[in-house]
PDB file of C-alpha atoms and ligand atoms in Angstrom:
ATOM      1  CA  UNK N 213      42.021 -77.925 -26.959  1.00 97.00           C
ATOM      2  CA  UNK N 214      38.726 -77.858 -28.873  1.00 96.00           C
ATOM      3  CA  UNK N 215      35.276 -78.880 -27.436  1.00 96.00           C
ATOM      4  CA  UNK N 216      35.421 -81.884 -29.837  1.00 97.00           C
ATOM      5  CA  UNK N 217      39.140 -83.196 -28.629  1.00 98.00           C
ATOM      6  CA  UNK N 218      38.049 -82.335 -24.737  1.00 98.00           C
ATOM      7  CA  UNK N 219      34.670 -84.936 -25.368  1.00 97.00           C
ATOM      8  CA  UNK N 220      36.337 -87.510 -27.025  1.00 98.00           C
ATOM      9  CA  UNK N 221      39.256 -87.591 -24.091  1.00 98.00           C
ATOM     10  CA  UNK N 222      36.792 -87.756 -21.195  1.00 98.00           C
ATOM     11  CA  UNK N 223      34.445 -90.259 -23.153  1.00 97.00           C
ATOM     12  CA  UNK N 224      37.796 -92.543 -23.324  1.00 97.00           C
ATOM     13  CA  UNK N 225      38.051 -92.467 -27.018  1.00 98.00           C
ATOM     14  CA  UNK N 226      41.411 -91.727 -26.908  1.00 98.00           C
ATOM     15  CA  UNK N 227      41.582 -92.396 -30.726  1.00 98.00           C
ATOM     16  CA  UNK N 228      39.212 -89.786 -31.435  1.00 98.00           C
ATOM     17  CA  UNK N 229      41.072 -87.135 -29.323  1.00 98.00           C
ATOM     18  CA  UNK N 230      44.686 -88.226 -30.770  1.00 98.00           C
ATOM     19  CA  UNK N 231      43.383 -87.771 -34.026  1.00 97.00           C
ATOM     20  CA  UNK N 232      41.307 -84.670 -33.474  1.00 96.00           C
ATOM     21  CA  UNK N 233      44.213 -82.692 -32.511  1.00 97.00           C
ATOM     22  CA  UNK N 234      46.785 -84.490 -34.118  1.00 97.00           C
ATOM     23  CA  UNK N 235      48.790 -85.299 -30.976  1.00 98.00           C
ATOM     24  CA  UNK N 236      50.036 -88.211 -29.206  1.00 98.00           C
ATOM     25  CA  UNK N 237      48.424 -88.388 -25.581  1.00 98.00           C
ATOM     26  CA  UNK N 238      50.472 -89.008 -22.387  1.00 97.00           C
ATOM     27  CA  UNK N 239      49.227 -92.320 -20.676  1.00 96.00           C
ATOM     28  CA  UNK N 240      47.211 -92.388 -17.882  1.00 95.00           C
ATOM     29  CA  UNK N 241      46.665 -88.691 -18.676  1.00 97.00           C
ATOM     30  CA  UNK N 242      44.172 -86.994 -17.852  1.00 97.00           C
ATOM     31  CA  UNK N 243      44.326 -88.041 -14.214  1.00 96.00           C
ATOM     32  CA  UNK N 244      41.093 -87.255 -11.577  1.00 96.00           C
ATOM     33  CA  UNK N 245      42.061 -83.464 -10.958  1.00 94.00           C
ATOM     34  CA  UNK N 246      42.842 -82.626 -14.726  1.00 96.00           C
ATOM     35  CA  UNK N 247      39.747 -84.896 -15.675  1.00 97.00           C
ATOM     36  CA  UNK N 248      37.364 -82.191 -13.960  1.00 96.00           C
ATOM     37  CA  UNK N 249      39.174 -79.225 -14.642  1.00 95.00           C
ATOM     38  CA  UNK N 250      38.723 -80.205 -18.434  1.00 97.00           C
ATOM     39  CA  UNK N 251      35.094 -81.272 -17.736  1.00 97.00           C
ATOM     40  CA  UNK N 252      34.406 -77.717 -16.244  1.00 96.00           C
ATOM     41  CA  UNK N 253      36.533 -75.923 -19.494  1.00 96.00           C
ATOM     42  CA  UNK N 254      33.995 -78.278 -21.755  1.00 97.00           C
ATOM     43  CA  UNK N 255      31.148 -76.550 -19.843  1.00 97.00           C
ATOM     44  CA  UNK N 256      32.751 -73.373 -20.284  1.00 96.00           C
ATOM     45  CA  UNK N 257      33.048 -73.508 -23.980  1.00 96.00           C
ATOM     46  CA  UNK N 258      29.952 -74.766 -24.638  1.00 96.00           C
ATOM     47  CA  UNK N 259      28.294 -71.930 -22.542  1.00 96.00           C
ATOM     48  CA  UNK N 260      30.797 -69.347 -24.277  1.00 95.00           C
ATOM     49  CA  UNK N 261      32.331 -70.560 -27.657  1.00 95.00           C
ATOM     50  CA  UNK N 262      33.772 -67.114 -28.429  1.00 95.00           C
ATOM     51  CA  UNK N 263      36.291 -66.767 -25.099  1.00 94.00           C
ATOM     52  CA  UNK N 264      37.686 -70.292 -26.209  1.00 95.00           C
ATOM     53  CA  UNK N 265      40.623 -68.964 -27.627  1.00 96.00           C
ATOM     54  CA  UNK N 266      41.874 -68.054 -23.904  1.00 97.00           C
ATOM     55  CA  UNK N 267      41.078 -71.574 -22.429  1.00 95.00           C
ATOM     56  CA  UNK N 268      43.964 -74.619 -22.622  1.00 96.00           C
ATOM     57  CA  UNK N 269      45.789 -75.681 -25.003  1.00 98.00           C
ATOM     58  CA  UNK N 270      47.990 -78.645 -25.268  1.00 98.00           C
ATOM     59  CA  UNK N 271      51.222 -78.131 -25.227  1.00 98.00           C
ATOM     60  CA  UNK N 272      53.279 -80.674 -27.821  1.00 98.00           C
ATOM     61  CA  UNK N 273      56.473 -81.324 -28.815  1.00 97.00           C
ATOM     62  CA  UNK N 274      56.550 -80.005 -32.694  1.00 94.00           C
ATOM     63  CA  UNK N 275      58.249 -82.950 -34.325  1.00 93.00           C
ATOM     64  CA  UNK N 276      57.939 -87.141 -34.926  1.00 94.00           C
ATOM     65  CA  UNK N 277      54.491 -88.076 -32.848  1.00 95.00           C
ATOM     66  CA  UNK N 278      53.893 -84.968 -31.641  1.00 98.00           C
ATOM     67  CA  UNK N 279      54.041 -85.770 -28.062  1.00 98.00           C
ATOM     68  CA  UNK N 280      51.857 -83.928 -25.362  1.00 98.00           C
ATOM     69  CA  UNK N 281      53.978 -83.158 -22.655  1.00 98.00           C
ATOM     70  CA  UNK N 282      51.620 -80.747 -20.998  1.00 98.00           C
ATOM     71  CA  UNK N 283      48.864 -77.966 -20.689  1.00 98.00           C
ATOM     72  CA  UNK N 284      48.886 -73.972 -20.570  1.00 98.00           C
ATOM     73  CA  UNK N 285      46.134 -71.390 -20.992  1.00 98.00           C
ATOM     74  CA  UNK N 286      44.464 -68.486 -19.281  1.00 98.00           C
ATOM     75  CA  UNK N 287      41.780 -69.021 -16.820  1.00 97.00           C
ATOM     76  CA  UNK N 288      39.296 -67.340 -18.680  1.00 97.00           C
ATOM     77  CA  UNK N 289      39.312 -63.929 -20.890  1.00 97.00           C
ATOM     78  CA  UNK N 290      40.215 -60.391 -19.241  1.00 98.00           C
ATOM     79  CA  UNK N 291      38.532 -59.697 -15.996  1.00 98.00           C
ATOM     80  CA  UNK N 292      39.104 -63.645 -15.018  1.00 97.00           C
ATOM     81  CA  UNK N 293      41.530 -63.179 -12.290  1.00 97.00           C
ATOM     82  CA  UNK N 294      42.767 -63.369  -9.113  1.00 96.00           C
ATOM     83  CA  UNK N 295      42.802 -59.802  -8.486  1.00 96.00           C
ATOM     84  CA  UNK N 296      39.494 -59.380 -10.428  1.00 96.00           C
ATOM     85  CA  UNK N 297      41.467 -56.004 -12.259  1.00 97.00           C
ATOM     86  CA  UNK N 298      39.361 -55.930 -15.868  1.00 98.00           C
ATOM     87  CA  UNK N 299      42.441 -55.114 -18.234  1.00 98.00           C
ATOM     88  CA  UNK N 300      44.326 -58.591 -16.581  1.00 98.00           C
ATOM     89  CA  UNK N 301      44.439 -62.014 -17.518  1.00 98.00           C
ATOM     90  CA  UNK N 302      45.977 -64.813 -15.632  1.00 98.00           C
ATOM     91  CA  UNK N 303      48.048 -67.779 -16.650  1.00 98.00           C
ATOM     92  CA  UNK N 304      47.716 -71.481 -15.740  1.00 98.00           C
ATOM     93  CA  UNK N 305      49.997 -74.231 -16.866  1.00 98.00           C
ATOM     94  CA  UNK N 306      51.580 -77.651 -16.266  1.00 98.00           C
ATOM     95  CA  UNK N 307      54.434 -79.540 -17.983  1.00 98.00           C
ATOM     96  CA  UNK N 308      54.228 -83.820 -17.297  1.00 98.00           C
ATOM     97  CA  UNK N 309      57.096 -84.852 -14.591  1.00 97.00           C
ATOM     98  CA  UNK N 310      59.129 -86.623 -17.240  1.00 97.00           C
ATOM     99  CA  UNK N 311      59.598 -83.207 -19.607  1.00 97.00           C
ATOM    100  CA  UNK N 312      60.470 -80.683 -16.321  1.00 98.00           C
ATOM    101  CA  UNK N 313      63.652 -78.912 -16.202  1.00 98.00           C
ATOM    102  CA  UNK N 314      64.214 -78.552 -19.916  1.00 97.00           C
ATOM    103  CA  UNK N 315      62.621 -74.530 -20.211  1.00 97.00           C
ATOM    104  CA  UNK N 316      59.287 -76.017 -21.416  1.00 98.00           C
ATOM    105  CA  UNK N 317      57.076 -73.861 -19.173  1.00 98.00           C
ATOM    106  CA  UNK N 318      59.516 -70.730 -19.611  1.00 97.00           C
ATOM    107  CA  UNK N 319      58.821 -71.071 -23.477  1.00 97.00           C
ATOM    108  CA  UNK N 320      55.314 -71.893 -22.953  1.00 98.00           C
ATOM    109  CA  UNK N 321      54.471 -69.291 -20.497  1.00 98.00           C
ATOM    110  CA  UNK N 322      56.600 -66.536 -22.542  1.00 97.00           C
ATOM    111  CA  UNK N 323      54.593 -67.348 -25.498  1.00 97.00           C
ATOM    112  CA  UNK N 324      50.830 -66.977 -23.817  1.00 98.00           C
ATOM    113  CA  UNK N 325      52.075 -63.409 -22.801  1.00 98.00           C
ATOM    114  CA  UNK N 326      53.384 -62.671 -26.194  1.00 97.00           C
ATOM    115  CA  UNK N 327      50.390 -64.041 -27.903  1.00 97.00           C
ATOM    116  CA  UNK N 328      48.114 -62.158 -25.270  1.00 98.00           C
ATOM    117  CA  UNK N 329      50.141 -58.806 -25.907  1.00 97.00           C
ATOM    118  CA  UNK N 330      50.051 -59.167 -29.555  1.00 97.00           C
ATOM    119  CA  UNK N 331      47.030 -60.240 -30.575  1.00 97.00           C
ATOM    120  CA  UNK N 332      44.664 -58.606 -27.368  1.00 97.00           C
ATOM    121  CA  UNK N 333      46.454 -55.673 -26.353  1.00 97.00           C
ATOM    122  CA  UNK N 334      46.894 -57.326 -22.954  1.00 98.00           C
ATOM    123  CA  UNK N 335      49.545 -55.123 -20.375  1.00 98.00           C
ATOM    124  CA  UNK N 336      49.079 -57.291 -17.418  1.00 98.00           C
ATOM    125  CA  UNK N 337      49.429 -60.419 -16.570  1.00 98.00           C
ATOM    126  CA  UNK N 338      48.304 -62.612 -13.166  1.00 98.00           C
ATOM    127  CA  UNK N 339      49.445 -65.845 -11.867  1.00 98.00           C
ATOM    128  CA  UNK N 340      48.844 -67.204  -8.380  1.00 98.00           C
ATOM    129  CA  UNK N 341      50.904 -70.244  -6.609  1.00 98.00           C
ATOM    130  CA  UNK N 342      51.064 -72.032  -3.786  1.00 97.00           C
ATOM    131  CA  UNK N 343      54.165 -70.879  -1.217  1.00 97.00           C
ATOM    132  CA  UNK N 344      55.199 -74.226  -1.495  1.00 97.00           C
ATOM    133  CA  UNK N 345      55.463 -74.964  -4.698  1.00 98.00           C
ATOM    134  CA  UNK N 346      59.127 -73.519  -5.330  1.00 98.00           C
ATOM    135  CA  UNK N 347      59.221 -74.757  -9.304  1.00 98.00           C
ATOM    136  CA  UNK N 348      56.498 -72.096 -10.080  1.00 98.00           C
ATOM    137  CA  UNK N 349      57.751 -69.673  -7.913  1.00 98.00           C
ATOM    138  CA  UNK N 350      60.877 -70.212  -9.789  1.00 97.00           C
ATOM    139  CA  UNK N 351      59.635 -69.864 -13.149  1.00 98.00           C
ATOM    140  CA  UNK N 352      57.120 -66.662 -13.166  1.00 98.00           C
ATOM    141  CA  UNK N 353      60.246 -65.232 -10.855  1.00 97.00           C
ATOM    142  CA  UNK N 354      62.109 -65.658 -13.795  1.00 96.00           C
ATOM    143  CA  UNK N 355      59.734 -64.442 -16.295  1.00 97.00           C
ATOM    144  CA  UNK N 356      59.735 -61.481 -14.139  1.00 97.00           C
ATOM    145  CA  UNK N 357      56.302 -61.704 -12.384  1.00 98.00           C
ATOM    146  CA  UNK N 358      56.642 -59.580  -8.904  1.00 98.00           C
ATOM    147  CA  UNK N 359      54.655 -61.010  -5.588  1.00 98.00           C
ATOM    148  CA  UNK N 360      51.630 -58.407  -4.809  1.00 98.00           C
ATOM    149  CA  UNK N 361      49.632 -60.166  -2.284  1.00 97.00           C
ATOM    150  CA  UNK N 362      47.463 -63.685  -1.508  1.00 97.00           C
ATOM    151  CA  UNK N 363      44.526 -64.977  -1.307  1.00 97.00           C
ATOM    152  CA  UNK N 364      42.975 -67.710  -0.076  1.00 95.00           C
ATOM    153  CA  UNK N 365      41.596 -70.173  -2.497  1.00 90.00           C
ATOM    154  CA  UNK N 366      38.877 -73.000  -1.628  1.00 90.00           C
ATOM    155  CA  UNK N 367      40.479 -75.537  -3.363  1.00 85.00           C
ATOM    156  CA  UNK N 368      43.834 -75.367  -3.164  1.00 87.00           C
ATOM    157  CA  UNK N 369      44.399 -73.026   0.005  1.00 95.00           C
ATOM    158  CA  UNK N 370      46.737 -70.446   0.611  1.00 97.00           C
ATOM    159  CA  UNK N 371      47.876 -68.759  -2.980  1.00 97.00           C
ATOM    160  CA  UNK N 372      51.008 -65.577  -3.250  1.00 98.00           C
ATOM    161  CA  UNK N 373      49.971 -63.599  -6.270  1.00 98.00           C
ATOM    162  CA  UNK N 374      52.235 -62.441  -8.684  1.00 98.00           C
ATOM    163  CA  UNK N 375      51.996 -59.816 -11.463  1.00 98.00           C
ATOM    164  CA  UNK N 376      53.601 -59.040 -14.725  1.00 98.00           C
ATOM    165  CA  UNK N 377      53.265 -55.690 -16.260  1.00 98.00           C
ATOM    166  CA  UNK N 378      54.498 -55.918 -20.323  1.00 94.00           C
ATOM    167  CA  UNK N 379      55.501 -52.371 -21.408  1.00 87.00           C
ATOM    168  CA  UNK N 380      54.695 -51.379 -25.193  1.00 74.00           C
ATOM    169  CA  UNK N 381      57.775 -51.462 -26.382  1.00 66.00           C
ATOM    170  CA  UNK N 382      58.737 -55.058 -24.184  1.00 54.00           C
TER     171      UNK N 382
HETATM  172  C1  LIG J 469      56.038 -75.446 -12.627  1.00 89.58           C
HETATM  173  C2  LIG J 469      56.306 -76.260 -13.895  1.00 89.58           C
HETATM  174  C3  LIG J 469      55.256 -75.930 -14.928  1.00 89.58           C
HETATM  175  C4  LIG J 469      57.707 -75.906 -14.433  1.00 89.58           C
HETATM  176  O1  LIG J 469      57.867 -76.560 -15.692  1.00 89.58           O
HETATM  177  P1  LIG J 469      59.298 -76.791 -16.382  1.00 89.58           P
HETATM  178  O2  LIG J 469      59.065 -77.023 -17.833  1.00 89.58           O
HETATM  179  O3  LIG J 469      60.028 -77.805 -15.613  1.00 89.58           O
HETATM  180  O4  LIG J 469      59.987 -75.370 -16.163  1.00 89.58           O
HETATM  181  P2  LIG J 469      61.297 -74.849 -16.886  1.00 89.58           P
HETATM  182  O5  LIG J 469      62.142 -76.001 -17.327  1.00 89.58           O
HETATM  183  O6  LIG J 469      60.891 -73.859 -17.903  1.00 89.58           O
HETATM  184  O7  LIG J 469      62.001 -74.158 -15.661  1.00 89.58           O
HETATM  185  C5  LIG J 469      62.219 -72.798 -15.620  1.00 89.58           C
HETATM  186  C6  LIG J 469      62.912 -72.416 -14.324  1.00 89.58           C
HETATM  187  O8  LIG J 469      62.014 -72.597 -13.224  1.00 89.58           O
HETATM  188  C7  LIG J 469      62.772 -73.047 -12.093  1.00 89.58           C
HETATM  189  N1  LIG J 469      62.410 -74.424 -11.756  1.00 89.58           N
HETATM  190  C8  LIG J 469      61.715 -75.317 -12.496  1.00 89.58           C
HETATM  191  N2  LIG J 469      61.571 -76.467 -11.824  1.00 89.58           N
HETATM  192  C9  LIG J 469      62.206 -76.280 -10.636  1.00 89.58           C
HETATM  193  C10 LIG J 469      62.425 -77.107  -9.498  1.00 89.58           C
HETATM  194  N3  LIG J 469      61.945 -78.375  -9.438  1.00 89.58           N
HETATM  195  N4  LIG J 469      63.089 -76.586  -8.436  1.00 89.58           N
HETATM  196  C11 LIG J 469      63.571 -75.318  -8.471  1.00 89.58           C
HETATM  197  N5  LIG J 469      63.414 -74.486  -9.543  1.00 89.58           N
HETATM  198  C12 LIG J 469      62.741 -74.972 -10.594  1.00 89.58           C
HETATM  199  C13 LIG J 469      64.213 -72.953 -12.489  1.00 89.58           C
HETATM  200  O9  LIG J 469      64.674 -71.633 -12.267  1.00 89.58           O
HETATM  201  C14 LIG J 469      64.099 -73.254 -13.960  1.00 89.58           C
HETATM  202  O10 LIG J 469      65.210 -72.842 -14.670  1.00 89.58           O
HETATM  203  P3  LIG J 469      66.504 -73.818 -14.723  1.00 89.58           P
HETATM  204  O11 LIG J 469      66.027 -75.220 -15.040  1.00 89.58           O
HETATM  205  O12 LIG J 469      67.336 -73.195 -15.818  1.00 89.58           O
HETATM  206  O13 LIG J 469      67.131 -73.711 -13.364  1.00 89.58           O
HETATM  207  C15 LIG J 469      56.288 -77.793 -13.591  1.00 89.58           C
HETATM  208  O14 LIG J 469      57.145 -78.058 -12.486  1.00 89.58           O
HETATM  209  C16 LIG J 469      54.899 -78.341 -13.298  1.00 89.58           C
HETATM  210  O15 LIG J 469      54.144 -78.646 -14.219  1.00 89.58           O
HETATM  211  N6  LIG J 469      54.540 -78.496 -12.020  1.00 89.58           N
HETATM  212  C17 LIG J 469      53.232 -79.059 -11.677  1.00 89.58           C
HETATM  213  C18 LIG J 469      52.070 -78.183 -12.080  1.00 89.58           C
HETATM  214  C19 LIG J 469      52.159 -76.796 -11.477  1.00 89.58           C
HETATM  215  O16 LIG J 469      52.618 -76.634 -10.353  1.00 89.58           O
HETATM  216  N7  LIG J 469      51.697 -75.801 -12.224  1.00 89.58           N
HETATM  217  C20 LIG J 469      51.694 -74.423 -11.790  1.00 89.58           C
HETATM  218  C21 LIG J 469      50.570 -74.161 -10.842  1.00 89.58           C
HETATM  219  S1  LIG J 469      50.696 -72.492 -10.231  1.00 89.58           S
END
């Protein structure tokens, strides 16, 4: 998500954003929470234009409207983690209730790390999750994440970390 398409969506010109990024937008979407976490990745781009690459993206189905049926990123380059280890990055995503349970976020999520690996040489990978919130448990279970500890975070309390180490020749 560029600067451009992030201004135009919380400005409600949802016209502007659609055709900035060449997507079709989810209605009612983005919703209070998303609405500032975008407004605070605007900030951060602005601040920081060359770690945009690591902040969202929008996650869209590749053929007819190009429907956005969610978000995925990293929250912020290497060294931006839970843990705070320097060579780690950490994921972050969401797929829209009516698009769960087809192995959106599995593909999604598979192809940050791949991208990550490929492109930045990254090893190690960080994601941290509510203990209740069994889908994401699920899915970076799957993906092969391993728990390592917890934290507590201000916002949305109690978090289990997980880790994923990617081996050269994964
Ligand atoms: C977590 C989330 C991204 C999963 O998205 P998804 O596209 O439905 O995930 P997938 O279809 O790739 O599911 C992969 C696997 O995760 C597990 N899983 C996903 N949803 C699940 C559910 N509701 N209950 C149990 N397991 C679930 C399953 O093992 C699933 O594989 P299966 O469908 O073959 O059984 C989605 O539920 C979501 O956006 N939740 C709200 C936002 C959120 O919690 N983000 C993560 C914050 S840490």
């Amino acid at each position: 998500m560029s600067p451009d398409f992030i201004d135009a969506l919380l400005s409600g010109q949802r016209a502007d954003a659609q055709e900035v990024a060449g997507l079709k937008l989810p209605d009612g979407w983005p919703d209070a929470h998303d609405s500032r976490f975008l407004s605070f990745r605007l900030r951060q781009m602005r601040e920081r234009p060359e770690i945009q690459e690591w902040f969202v993206y929008a996650v869209v189905q590749p053929d007819g409207e190009r429907q956005m049926i969610g978000h995925a990123g990293f929250h912020g380059p290497p060294g931006v983690n839970a843990v705070k280890a320097s060579d780690a990055v950490e994921v972050g995503y969401a797929v829209f209730e009516p698009y769960r349970r087809r192995g959106y976020a599995t593909e999604v999520v598979g192809a940050l790390i791949d991208w990550a690996a490929r492109e930045h040489g990254i090893r190690r990978f960080i994601a941290s999750i509510s203990p209740e919130n069994e889908p994401s448990l699920a899915l970076v279970r799957r993906l092969g994440f391993r728990h390592i500890g917890q934290h507590w975070d201000e916002e949305d309390g109690e978090e289990l970390e997980f880790e994923l180490r990617v081996t050269d020749d994964a």
